[in-house]
C-alpha positions as CSV (number, residue, x, y, z in Angstrom):
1,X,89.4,99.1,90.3
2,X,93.3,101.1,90.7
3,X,92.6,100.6,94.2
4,X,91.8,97.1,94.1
5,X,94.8,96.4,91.8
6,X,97.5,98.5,93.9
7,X,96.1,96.0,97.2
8,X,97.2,93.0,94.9
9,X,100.5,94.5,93.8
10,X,101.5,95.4,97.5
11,X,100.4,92.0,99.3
12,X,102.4,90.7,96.7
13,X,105.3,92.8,97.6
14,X,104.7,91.8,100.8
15,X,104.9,88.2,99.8
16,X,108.1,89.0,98.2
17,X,109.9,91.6,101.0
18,X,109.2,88.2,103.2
19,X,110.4,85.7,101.4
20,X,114.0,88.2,101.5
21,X,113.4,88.9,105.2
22,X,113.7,85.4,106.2
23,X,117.2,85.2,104.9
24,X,118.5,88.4,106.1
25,X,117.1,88.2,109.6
26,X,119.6,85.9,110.4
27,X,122.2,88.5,110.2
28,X,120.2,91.4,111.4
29,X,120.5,92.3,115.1
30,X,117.8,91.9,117.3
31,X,115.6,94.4,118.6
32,X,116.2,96.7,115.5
33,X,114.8,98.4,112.3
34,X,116.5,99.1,109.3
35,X,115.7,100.6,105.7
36,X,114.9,97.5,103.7
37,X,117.0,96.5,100.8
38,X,115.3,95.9,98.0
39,X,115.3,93.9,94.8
40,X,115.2,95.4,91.1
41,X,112.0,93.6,90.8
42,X,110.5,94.5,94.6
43,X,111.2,98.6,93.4
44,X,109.2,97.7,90.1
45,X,106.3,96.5,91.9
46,X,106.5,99.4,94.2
47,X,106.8,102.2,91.2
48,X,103.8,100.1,89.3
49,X,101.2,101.3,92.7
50,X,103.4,104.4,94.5
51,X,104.7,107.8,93.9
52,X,106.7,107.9,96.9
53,X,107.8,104.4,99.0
54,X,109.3,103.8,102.2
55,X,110.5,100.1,103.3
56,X,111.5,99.1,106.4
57,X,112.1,96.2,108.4
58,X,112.7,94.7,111.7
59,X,113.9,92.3,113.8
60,X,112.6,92.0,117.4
61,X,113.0,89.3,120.3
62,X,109.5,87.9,121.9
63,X,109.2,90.9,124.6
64,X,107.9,92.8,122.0
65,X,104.3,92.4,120.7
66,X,103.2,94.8,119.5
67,X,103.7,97.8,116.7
68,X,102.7,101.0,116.5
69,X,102.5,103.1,113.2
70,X,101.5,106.6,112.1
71,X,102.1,109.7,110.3
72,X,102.6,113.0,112.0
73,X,101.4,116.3,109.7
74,X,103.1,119.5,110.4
75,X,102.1,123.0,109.4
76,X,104.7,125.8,109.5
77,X,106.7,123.5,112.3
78,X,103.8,123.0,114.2
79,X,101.7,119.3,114.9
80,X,98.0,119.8,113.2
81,X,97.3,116.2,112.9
82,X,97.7,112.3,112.9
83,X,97.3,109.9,109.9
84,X,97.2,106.7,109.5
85,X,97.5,105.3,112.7
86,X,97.4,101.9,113.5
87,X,98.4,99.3,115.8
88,X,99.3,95.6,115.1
89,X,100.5,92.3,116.6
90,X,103.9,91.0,115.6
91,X,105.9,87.9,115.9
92,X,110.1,88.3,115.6
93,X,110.3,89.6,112.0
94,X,108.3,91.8,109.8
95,X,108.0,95.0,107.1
96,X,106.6,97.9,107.6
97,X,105.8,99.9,103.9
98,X,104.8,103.7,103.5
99,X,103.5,104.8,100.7
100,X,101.6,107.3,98.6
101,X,100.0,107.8,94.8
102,X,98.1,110.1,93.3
103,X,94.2,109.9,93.1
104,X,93.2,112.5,91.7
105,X,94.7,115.4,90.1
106,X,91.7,117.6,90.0
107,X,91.5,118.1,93.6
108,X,95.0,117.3,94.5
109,X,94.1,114.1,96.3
110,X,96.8,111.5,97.8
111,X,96.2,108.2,98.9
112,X,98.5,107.7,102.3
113,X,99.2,104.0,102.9
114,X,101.1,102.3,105.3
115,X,101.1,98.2,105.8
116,X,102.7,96.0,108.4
117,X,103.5,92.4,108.0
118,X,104.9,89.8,110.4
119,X,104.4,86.4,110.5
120,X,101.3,85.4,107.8
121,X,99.2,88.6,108.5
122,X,99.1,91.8,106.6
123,X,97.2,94.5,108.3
124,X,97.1,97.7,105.7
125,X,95.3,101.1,106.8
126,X,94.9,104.3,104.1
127,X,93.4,107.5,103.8
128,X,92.7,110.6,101.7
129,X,95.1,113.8,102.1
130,X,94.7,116.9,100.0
131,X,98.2,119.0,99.2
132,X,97.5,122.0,97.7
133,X,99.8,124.3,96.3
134,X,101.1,125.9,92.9
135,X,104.9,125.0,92.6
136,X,105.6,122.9,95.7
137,X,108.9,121.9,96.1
138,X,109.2,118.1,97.9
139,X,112.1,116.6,99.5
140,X,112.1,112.9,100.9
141,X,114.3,111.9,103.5
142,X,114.8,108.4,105.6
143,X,116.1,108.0,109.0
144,X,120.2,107.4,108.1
145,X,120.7,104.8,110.8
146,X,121.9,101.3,109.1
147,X,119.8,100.1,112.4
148,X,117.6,101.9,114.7
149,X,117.3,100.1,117.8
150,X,113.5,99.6,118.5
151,X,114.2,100.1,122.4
152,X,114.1,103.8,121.7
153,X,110.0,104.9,121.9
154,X,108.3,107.0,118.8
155,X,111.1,106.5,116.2
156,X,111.2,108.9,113.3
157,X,112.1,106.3,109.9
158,X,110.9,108.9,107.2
159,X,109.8,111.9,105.9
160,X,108.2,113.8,103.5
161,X,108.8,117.9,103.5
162,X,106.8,120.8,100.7
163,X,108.0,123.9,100.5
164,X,106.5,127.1,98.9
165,X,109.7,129.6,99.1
166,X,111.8,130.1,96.4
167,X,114.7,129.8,97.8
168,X,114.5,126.3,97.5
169,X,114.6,123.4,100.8
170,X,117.1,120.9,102.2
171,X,116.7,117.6,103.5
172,X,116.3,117.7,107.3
173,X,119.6,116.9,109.3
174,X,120.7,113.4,110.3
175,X,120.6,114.8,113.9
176,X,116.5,115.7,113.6
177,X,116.2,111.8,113.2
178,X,118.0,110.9,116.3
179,X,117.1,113.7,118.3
180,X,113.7,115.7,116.7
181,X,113.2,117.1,120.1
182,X,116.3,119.3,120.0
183,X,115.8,120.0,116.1
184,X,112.1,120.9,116.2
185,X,112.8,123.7,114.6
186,X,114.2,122.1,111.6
187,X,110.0,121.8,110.6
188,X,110.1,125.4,110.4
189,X,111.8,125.9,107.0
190,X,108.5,123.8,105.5
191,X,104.7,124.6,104.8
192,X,104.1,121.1,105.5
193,X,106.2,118.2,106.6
194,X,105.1,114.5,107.1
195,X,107.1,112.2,109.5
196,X,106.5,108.5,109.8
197,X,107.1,106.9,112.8
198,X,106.7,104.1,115.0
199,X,106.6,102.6,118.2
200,X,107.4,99.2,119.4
201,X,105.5,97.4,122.5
């Protein structure tokens, strides 16, 4: 039944984040993704289904067909795992959402969501994740760039960092976003770390 209900809530969202997108693509650049801007009533529908959100969308020119979306699971600054991944057609405009709730408190279960919408179709894959831990710490963080340029392959837009130590965490830098390769180590400060990203084709 939740699950049913928080499908409902976000294809209306979707409705909603497209009606908006229309409007704004205009003055969007081409070939680019960008945090979405939301409406008081868009973050409502989002806090009604989420615990954590992540909006994006973008703009691209008819070379591009094609989107790629996943979530990379770090351990200790090293890559255990994929989640989520998916592939979907696009036309010009569209939203990408990330999101998680949780499922069940018992046996710490997350539900990891993401959703892509261009043109009329929705195309929405989830799955299970267990976070353990007594007295994580979490820090959210979004790729800073007003606009990413979608030319660039495997883009970071988001992440998602617990930490154990009690010396407390930090957001990773605005360089890791632009440049992971060279701030790899950034992962290290974490227990676990989960990085959305993309790839346009």
């Amino acid at each position: 039944m939740r699950r049913g209900l928080f499908f409902v809530i976000l294809t209306i969202l979707l409705l909603s984040l497209v009606a908006c997108n229309e409007d704004v693509s205009k003055n969007v650049k081409t070939n680019t993704i960008s945090g979405a801007k939301l409406t008081e009533r868009e973050d409502m529908l989002l806090a009604g289904t989420a615990d954590q959100s992540f909006v994006f969308d973008f703009n691209a020119n008819n070379q591009y067909k094609e989107v790629a979306v996943w979530v990379e699971k770090y351990e200790s600054g090293k890559l255990v795992g994929e989640l989520n991944r998916m592939s979907t057609e696009i036309k010009n405009t569209g939203t990408i959402i990330f999101s998680t709730a949780k499922v069940n408190e018992e046996n710490d279960q997350t539900r990891f969501s993401i959703s892509v919408h261009s043109e009329d179709a929705t195309n929405t894959t989830w799955s299970p994740e267990t976070i353990k831990g007594d007295n994580l710490a979490m820090v959210l963080g979004k790729n800073p760039s007003e606009s990413m340029s979608i030319k660039d392959k495997n883009i970071v837009l988001a992440s998602m960092g617990y930490s154990s130590s009690e010396k407390g965490i930090s957001d990773l830098s605005t360089d890791f976003y632009s440049d992971m390769g060279s701030h790899i180590d950034e992962l290290k400060n974490f227990d676990t770390v989960y990085l959305l990203r993309c790839t346009f084709k």
